[in-house]
Coordinates of C-alpha atoms in Angstrom, one line a residue:
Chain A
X365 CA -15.5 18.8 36.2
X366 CA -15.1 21.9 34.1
X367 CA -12.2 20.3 32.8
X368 CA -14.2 17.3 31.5
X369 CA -16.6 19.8 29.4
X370 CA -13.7 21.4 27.7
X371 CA -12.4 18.6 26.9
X372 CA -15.7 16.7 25.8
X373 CA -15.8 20.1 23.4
X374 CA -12.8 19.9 22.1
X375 CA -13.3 15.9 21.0
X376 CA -16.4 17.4 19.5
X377 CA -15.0 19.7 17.7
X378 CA -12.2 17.5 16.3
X379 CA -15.1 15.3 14.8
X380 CA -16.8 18.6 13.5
X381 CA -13.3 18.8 11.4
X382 CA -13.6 15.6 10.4
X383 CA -17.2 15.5 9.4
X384 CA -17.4 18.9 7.9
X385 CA -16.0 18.3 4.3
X386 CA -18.3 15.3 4.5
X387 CA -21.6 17.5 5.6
X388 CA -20.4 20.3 3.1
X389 CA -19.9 17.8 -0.2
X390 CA -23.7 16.4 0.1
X391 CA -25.2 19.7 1.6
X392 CA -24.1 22.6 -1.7
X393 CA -24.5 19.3 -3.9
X394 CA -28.1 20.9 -3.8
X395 CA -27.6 24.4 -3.7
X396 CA -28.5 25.8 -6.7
X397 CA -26.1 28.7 -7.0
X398 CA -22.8 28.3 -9.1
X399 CA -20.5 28.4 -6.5
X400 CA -21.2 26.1 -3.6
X401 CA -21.3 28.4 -0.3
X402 CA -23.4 30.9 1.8
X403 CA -26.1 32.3 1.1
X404 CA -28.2 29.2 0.2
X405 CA -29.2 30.0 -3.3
X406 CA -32.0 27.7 -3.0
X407 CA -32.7 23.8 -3.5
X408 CA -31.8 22.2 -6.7
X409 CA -31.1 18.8 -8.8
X410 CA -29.2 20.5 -11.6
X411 CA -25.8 19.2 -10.8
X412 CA -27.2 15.6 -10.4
X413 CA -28.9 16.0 -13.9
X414 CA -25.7 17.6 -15.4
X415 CA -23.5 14.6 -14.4
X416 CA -26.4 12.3 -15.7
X417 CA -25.7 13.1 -19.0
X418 CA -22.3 13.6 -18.4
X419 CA -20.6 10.6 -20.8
X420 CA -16.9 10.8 -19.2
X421 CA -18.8 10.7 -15.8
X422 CA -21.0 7.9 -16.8
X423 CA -18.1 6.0 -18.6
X424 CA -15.8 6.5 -15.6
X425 CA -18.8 5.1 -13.1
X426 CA -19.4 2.0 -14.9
X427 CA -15.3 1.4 -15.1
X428 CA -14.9 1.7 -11.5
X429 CA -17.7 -0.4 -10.6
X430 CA -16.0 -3.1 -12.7
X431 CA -12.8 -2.8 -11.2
X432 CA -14.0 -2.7 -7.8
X433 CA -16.1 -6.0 -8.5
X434 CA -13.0 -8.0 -9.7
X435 CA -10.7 -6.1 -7.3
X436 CA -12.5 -7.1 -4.4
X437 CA -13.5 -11.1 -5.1
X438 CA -9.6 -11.0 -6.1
X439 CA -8.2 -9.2 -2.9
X440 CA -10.3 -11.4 -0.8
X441 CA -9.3 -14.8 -2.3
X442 CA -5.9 -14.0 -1.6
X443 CA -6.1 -12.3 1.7
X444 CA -8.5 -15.4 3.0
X445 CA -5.6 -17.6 1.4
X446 CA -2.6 -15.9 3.0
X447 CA -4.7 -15.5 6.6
X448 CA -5.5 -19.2 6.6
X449 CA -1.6 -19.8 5.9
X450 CA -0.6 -17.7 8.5
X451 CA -3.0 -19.4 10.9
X452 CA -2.6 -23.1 10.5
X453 CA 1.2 -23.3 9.1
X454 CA 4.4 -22.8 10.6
X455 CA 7.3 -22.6 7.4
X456 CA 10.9 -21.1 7.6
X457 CA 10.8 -17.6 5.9
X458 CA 7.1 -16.9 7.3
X459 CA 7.8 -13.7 8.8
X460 CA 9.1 -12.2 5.3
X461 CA 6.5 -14.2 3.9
X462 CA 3.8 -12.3 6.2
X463 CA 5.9 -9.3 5.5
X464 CA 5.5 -9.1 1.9
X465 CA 1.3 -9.7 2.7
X466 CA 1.1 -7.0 4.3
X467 CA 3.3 -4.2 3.8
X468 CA 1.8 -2.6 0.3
X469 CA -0.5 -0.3 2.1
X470 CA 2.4 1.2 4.0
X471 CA 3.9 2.6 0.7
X472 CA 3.0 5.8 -0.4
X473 CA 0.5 5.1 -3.6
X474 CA 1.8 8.1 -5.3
X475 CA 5.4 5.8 -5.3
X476 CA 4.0 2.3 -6.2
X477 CA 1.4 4.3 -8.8
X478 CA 4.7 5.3 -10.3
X479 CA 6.4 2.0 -9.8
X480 CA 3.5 0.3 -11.4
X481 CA 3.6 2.7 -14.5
X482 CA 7.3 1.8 -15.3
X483 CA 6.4 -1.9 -14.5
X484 CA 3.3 -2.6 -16.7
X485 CA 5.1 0.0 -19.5
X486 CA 7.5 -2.9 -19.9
X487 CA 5.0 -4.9 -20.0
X488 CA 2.6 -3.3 -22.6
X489 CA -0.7 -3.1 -20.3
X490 CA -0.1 0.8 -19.3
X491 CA -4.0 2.0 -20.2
X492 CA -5.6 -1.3 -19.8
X493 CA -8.4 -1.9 -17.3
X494 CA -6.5 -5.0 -16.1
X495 CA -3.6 -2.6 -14.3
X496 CA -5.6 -0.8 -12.4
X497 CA -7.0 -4.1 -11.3
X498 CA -3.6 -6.1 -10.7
X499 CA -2.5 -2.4 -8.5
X500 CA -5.8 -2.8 -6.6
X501 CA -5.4 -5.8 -5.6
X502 CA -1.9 -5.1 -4.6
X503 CA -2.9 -2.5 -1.8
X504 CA -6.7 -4.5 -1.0
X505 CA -5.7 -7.7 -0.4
X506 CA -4.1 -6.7 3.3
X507 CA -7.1 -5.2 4.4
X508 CA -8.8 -8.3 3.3
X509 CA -6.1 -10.9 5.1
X510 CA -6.4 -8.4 8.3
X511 CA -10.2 -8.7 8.9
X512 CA -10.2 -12.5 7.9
X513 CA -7.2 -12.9 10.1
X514 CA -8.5 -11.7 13.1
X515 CA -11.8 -13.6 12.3
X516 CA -9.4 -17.0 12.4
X517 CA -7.9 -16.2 15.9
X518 CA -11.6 -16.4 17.4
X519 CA -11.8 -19.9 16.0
X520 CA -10.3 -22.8 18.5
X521 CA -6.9 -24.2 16.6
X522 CA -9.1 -28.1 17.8
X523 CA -12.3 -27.5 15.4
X524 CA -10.3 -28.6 11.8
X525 CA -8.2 -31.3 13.5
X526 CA -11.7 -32.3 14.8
X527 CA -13.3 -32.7 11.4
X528 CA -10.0 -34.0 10.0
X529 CA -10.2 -37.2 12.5
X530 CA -13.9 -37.5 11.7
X531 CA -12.6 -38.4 8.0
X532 CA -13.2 -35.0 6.5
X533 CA -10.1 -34.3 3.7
X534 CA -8.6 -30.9 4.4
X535 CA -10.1 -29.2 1.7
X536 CA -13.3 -30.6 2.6
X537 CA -12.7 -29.3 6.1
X538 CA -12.2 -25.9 4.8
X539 CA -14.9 -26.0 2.6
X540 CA -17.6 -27.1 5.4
X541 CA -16.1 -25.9 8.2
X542 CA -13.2 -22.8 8.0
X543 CA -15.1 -20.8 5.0
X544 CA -18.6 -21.2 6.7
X545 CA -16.5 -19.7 10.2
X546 CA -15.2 -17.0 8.3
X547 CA -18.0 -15.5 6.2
X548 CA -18.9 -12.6 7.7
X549 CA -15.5 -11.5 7.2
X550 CA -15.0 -12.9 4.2
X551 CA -18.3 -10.0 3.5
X552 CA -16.4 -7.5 5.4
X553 CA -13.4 -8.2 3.0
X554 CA -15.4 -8.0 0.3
X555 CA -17.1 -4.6 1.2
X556 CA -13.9 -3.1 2.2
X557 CA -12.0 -3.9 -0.5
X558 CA -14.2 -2.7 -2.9
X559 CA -14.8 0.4 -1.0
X560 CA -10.8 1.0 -0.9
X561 CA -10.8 0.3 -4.9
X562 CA -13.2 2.6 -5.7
X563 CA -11.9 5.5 -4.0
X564 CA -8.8 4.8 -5.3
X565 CA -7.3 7.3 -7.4
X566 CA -3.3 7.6 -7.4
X567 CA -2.1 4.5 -9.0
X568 CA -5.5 4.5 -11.3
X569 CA -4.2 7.4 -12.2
X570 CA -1.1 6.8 -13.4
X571 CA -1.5 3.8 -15.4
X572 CA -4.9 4.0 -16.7
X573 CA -4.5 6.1 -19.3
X574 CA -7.3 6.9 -20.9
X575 CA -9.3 4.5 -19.3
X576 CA -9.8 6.7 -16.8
X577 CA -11.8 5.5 -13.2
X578 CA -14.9 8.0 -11.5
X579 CA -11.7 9.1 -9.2
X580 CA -9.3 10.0 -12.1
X581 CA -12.2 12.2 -13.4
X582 CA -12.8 14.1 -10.1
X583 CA -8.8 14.5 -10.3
X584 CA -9.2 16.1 -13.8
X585 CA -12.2 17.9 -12.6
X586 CA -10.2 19.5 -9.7
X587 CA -7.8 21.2 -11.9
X588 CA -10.4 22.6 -13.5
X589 CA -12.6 25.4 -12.1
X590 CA -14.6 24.7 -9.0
X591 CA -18.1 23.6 -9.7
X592 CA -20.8 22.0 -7.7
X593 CA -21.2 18.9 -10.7
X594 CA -18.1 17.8 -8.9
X595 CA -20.5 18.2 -5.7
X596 CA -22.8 16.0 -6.8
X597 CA -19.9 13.0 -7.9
X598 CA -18.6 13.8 -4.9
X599 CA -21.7 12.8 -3.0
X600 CA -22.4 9.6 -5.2
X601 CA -19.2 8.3 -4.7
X602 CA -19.3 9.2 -0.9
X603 CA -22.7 7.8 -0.9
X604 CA -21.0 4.1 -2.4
X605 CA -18.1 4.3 -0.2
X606 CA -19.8 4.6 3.3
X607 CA -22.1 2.5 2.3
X608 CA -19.7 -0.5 1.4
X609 CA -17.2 1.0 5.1
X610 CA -20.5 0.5 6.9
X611 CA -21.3 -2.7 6.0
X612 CA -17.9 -4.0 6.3
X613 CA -17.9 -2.7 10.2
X614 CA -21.5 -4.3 10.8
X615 CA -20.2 -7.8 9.2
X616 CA -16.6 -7.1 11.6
X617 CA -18.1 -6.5 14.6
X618 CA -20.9 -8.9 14.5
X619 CA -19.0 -11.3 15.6
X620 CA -19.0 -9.9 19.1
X621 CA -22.5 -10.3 20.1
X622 CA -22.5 -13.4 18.5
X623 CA -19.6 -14.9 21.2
Chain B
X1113 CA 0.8 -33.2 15.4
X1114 CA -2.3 -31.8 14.5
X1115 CA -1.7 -32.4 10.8
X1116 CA -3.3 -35.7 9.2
X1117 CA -1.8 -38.8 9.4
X1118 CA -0.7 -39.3 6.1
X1119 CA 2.9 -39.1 5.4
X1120 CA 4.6 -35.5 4.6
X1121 CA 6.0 -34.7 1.7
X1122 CA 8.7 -32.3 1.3
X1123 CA 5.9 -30.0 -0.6
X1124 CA 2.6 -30.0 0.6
X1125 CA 0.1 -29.3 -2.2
X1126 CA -2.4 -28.1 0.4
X1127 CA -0.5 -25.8 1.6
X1128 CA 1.6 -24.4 -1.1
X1129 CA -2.2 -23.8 -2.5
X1130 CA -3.0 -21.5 0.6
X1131 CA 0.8 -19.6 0.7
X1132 CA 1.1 -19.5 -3.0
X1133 CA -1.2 -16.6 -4.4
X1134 CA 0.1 -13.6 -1.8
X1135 CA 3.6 -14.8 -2.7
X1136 CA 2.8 -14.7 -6.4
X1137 CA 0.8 -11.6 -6.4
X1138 CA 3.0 -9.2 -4.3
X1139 CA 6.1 -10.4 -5.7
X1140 CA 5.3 -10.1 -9.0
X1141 CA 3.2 -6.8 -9.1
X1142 CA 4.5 -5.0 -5.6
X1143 CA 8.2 -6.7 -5.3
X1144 CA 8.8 -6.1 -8.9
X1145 CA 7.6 -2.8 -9.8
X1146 CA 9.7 -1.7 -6.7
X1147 CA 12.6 -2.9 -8.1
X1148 CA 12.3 -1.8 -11.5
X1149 CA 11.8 1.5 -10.0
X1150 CA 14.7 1.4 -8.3
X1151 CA 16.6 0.4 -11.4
X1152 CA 15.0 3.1 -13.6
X1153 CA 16.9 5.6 -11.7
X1154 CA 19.7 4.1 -13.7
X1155 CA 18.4 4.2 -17.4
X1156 CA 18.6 7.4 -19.2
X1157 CA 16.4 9.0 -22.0
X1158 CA 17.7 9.1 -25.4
X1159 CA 15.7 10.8 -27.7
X1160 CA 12.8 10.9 -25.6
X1161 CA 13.1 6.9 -25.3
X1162 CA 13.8 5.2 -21.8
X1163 CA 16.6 3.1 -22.2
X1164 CA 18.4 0.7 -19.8
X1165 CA 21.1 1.6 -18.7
X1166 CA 23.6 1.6 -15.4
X1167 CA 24.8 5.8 -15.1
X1168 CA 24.4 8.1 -11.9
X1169 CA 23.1 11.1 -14.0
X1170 CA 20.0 11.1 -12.7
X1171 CA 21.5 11.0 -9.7
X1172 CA 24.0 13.7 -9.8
X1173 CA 21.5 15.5 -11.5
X1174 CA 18.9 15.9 -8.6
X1175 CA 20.9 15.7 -5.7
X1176 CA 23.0 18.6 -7.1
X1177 CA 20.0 21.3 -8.0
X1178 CA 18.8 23.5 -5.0
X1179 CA 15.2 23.0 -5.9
X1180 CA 15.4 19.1 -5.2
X1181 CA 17.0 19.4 -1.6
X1182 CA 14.1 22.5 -1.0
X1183 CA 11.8 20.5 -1.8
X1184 CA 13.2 18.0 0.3
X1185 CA 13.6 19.7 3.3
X1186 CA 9.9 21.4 2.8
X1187 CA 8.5 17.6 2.8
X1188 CA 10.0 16.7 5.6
X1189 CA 8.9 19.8 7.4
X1190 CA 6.0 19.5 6.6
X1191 CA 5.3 16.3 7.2
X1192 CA 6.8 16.9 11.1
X1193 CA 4.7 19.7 11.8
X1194 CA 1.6 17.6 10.6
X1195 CA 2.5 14.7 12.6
X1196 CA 3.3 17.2 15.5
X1197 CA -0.2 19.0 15.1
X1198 CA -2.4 15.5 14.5
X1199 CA -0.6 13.9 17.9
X1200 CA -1.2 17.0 19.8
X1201 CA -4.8 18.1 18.8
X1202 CA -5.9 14.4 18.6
X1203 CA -4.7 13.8 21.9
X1204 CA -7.5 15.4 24.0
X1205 CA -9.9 13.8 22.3
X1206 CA -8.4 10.1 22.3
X1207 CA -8.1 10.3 25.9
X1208 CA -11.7 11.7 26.6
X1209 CA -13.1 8.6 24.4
X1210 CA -11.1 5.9 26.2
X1211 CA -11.5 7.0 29.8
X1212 CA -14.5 9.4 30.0
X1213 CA -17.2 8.6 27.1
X1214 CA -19.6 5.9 27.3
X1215 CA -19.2 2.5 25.6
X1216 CA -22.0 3.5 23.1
X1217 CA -20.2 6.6 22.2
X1218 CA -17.0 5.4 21.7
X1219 CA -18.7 2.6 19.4
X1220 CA -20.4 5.3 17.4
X1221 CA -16.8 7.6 17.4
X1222 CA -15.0 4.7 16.1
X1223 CA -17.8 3.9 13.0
X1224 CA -17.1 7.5 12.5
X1225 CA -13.5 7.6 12.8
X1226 CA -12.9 4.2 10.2
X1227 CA -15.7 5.6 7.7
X1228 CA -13.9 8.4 7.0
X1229 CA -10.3 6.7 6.8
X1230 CA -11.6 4.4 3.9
X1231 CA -13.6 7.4 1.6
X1232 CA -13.4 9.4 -0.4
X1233 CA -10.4 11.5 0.8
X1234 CA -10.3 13.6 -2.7
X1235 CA -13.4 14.5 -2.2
X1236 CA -12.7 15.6 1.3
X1237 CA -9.4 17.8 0.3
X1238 CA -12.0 19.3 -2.6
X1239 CA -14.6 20.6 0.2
X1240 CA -12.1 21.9 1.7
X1241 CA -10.9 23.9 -1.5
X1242 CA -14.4 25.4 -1.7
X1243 CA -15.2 25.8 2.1
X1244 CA -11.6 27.7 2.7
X1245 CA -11.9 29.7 -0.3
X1246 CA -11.9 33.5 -0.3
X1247 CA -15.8 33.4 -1.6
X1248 CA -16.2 30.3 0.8
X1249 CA -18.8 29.2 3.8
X1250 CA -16.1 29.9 6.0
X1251 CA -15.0 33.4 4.8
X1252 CA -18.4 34.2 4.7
X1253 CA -19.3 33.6 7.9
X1254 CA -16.4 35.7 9.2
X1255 CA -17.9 38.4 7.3
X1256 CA -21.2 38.7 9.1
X1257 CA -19.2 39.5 12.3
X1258 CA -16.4 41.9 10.4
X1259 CA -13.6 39.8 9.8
X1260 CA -11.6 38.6 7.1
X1261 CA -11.8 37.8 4.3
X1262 CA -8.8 35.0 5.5
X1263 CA -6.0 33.5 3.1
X1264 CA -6.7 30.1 3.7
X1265 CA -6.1 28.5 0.1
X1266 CA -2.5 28.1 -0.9
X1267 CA -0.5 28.2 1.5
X1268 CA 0.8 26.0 4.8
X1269 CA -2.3 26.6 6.2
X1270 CA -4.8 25.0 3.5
X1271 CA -2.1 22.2 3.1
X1272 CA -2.1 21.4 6.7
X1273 CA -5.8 21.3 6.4
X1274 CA -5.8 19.1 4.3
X1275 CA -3.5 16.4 5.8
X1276 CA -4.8 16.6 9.0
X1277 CA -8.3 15.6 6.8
X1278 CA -6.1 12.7 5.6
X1279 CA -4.5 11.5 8.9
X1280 CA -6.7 12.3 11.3
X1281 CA -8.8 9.6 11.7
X1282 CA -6.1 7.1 11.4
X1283 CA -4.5 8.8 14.5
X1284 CA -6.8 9.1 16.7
X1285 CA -7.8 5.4 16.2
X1286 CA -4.2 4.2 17.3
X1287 CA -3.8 6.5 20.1
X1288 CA -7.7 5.4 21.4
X1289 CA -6.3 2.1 21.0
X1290 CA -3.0 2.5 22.9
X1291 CA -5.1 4.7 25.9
X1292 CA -6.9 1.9 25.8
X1293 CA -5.0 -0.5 26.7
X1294 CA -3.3 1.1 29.6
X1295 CA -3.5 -0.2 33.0
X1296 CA -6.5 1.5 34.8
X1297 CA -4.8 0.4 38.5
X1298 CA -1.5 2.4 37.8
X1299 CA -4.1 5.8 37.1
X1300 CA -6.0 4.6 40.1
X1301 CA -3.4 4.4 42.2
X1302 CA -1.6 7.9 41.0
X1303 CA -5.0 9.6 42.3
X1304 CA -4.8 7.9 45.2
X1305 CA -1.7 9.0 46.2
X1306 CA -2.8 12.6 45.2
X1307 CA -1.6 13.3 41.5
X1308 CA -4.0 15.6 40.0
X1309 CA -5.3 14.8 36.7
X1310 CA -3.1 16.6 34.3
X1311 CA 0.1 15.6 36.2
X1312 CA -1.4 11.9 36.3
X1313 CA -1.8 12.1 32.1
X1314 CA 1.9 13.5 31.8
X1315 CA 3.5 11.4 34.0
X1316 CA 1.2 8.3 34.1
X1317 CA -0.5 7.6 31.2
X1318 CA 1.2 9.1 28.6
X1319 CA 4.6 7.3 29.4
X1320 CA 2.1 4.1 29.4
X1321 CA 0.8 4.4 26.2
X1322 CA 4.3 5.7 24.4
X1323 CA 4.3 3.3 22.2
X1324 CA 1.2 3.8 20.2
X1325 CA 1.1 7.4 20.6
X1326 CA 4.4 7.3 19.0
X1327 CA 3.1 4.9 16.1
X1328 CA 0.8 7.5 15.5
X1329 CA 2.7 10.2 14.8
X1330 CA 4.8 8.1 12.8
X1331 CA 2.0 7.2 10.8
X1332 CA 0.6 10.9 10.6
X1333 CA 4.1 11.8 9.2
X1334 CA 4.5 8.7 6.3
X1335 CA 0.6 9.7 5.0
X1336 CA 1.4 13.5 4.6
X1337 CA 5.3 13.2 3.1
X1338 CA 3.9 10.6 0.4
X1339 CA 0.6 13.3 -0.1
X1340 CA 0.1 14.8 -3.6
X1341 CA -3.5 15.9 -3.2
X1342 CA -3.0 18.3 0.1
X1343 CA 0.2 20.1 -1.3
X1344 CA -1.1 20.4 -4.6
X1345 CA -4.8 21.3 -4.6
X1346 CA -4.9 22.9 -0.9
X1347 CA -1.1 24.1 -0.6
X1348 CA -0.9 25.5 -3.9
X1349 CA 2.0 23.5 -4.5
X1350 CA 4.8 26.7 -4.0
X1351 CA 7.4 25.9 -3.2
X1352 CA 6.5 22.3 -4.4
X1353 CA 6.8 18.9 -1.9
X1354 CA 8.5 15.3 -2.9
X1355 CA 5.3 14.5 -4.1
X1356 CA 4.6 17.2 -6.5
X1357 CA 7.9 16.6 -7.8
X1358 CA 7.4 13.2 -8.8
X1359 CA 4.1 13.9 -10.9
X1360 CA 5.6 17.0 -12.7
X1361 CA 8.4 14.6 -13.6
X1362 CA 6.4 11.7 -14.5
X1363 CA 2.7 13.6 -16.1
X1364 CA 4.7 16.5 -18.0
X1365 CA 8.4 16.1 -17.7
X1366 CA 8.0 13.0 -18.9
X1367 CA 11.7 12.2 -17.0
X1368 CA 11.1 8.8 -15.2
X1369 CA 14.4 8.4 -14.4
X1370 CA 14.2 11.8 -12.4
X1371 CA 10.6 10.8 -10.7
X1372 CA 12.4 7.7 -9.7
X1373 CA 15.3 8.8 -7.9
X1374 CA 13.1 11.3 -5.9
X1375 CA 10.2 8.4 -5.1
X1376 CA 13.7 5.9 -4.3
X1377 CA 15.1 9.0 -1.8
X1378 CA 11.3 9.2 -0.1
X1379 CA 10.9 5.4 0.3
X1380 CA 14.5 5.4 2.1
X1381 CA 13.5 8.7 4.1
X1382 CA 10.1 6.8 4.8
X1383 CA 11.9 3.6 6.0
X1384 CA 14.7 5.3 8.3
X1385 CA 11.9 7.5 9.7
X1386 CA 10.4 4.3 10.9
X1387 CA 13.3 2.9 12.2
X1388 CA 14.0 5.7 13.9
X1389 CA 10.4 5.8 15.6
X1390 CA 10.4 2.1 16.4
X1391 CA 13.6 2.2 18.3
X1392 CA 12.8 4.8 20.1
X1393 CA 8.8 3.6 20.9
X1394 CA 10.5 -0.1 22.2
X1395 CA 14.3 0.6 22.2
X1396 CA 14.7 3.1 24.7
X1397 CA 16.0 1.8 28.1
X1398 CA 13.5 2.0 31.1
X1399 CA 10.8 1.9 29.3
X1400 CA 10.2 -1.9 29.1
X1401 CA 8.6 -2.8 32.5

């Protein structure tokens, strides 16, 4: 039995290490001393008024809430289009086909952020909103075709046949019937794949340029000295992206109570 | 078969709609900055102007200089001991949430092991750079009972802190997963015939569940080789990784051409490393039952 407690601790404190940067972030976000650690220096909002008025901070907020709007309607569309292929057709090539859906998030981003520079340099849109937008939705649109995917195999392969012999034209039948099906995934896609663009920061950073996302700035920021403003972005954008993770879980898994 | 009645053509508008934007999409703006990548290793830079081109300088040039082949090796290293250290430390702690913690709690572990995996992992790698730091919570709190202060910044040691941040969720969630789906009757049955618990997990469930705790590792290892943040910001970047190469090429050098041959030499590494693990996860004889 002792055995089960040592290793119930040790499962605890693998969580501690990965919660911890997490707790720390949000916690010295409100410390008021200069350098976030022990002793408390007591509770403060300087470093959330400091980034307030910070214009680069502001300017990179607002960009990445763009991108990660477009990026994610985008990355869904596609990944609900390739998951619905892969569900109802059968074609020669569909295992390169599925292949080519799905591998981007296996290469490193530092690699494709680099391929992406030399690619959209040739093609003139290196600083432009738009490539960090098109690179997005290059490494989203997986996740997006995954959680719809796996929505689809919970649907009976009879149901559009069904409303197909009951006179409804296919897209009709995907209209009233498959897209209704899948929408809590299609949410889920949604909230992921904004979540994953927003925290992007690798291939943002290389072709952005000066346009530079909320991530890019924390990047700058981090060469710089250490400072608890980058506490308090840290915590917003933490705040954003477990936000849109956790919805995208509820809207997953909902789907098992409801069966 | 199930498809309407009316008669097929050799295109089917319907469903070239559905198949047609991933094909478009990743071939044009995954498929094709790949390959120009590739081909960039070939161009060379004439007065500070990226020309096309077909030479093996760039080649010759990196694969000849010490530094590239340190760096290199110290990648790959690197990358083995992290994948090494996530399998092992995770291990514990996958199998006490698939076969000991409660339904509930293994819901709640998993929110908190996918959360993590999709935010904010800069953010994560700079906590760590202030919590490990000489002034930091940690440091401090070795302090109050006489020790220290610890070098925790800038070295193997901050670095593998800081992958382990990035992978770590990732692998436990595949080797829960793989645990998971491992025949309960063939542990069962191991007690019954009176193998204690550590000798069941060794000889039992671990050969069971090879194949994903294999994928994990492998995972582990492909996230830290292609990782700029840990190696930079946490390792201190001396001697520098693959990764730090690429951006000191790219961000000051300015030498694409170099950057590429170094990313083209990681994606291969990255691809035969998979190969490798996949053969031996499924290839191996006797482990197919």
């Amino acid at each position: 039995m002792t055995a089960s407690r040592w290793q119930a601790a040790w499962t605890v404190a693998v969580f501690l290490f990965i919660l911890a940067p997490i707790a720390s972030i949000v916690v010295f976000s409100f410390n008021a001393d200069r350098f976030p650690s022990l002793p408390w220096g007591g509770f403060s909002l300087t470093w959330y008024e400091a980034i307030l008025t910070d214009d680069t901070v502001r300017a990179g907020f607002v960009r990445s809430l763009k991108v990660s709007a477009i990026v994610s309607v985008l990355a869904t569309f596609i990944g609900f289009a390739t998951a619905y292929t892969d569900y109802r057709f059968n074609f020669t090539g569909k295992m390169p086909y599925l292949a080519l859906a799905a591998l981007p998030p296996t290469v490193p981003v530092l690699i494709l952020g680099l391929a992406m520079l030399s690619f959209f340099s040739m093609v003139n849109l290196v600083g432009t909103l738009r490539a960090i937008i098109i690179g997005h939705v290059v490494i989203c649109a997986p996740f997006a075709m995954a959680l719809i995917r796996m929505r689809l195999a919970d649907m009976s392969p009879d149901i559009e046949p069904a409303a197909w012999n009951l006179g409804a034209s296919r897209w009709r039948t995907i209209w009233s019937v498959t897209i209704p099906w899948c929408l809590p995934s299609i949410f889920a896609a949604l909230a992921i794949t904004a979540a994953v663009s927003f925290d992007e920061f690798m291939i943002a950073w290389f072709v952005s340029g000066l346009e530079e996302t909320l991530p890019v700035r924390i990047l700058a920021l981090l060469q710089g000295q250490v400072s608890p403003r980058i506490n308090a972005i840290g915590s917003i954008v933490f705040f954003i992206s477990v936000t849109l993770a956790g919805l995208a879980q509820l809207l997953a898994t909902r789907r098992d109570r409801q069966s | 078969m199930a498809t309407p009645k009316r008669s097929r053509r050799l295109i089917d508008g319907f469903a070239a709609f559905w198949a047609a934007p991933a094909l478009i999409w990743q071939t044009a703006f995954f498929l094709a900055p790949l390959l120009v990548l590739i081909s960039m290793s070939f161009w060379v830079v004439r007065n500070y102007r990226l020309t096309p081109d077909f030479v093996l300088k760039n080649w010759e040039r990196m694969f000849t200089r010490d530094y590239f082949w340190a760096a290199y090796l110290h990648t790959f290293e690197l990358a083995l001991l992290v994948a090494v250290l996530a399998s092992v430390i995770a291990f514990p702690a996958s199998h006490y949430l698939a076969f000991k913690a409660s339904p509930a709690a293994r819901r709640w572990a998993m929110f908190l092991l996918i959360t993590p995996f999709f935010t904010s992992y800069l953010v994560r790698a700079y906590s760590w750079k202030i919590i490990l730091s000489t002034e930091g919570v940690l440091n401090v709190v070795f302090g109050w009972v006489g020790l220290g202060p610890f070098e925790m910044l800038n070295n193997t040691f901050g670095a593998c802190v800081g992958y382990l941040t990035l992978c770590m969720p990732l692998v436990i969630l595949i080797q829960l997963f793989a645990l998971s789906n491992v025949n309960r009757d063939l542990i069962g049955a191991a007690h019954n015939l009176g193998c204690g618990p550590l000798k069941t997990t060794f000889t039992v469930t671990i050969p069971a569940a090879r194949v994903g705790l294999i994928l994990a590792a492998t995972f582990a290892f492909i996230l830290s080789f292609g990782d700029y943040v840990s190696p930079a910001y946490l390792g201190g970047g001396k001697p520098p990784t693959m990764s730090i190469l690429i951006v000191d090429q790219t961000k000051s050098g300015n030498h694409w051409p170099r950057a590429s041959v170094v990313a083209v030499t990681m994606v291969v590494t990255l691809i035969t490393v998979l190969f490798t693990a996949l053969f031996a996860a499924y290839g191996k004889p006797g482990g197919k039952k």
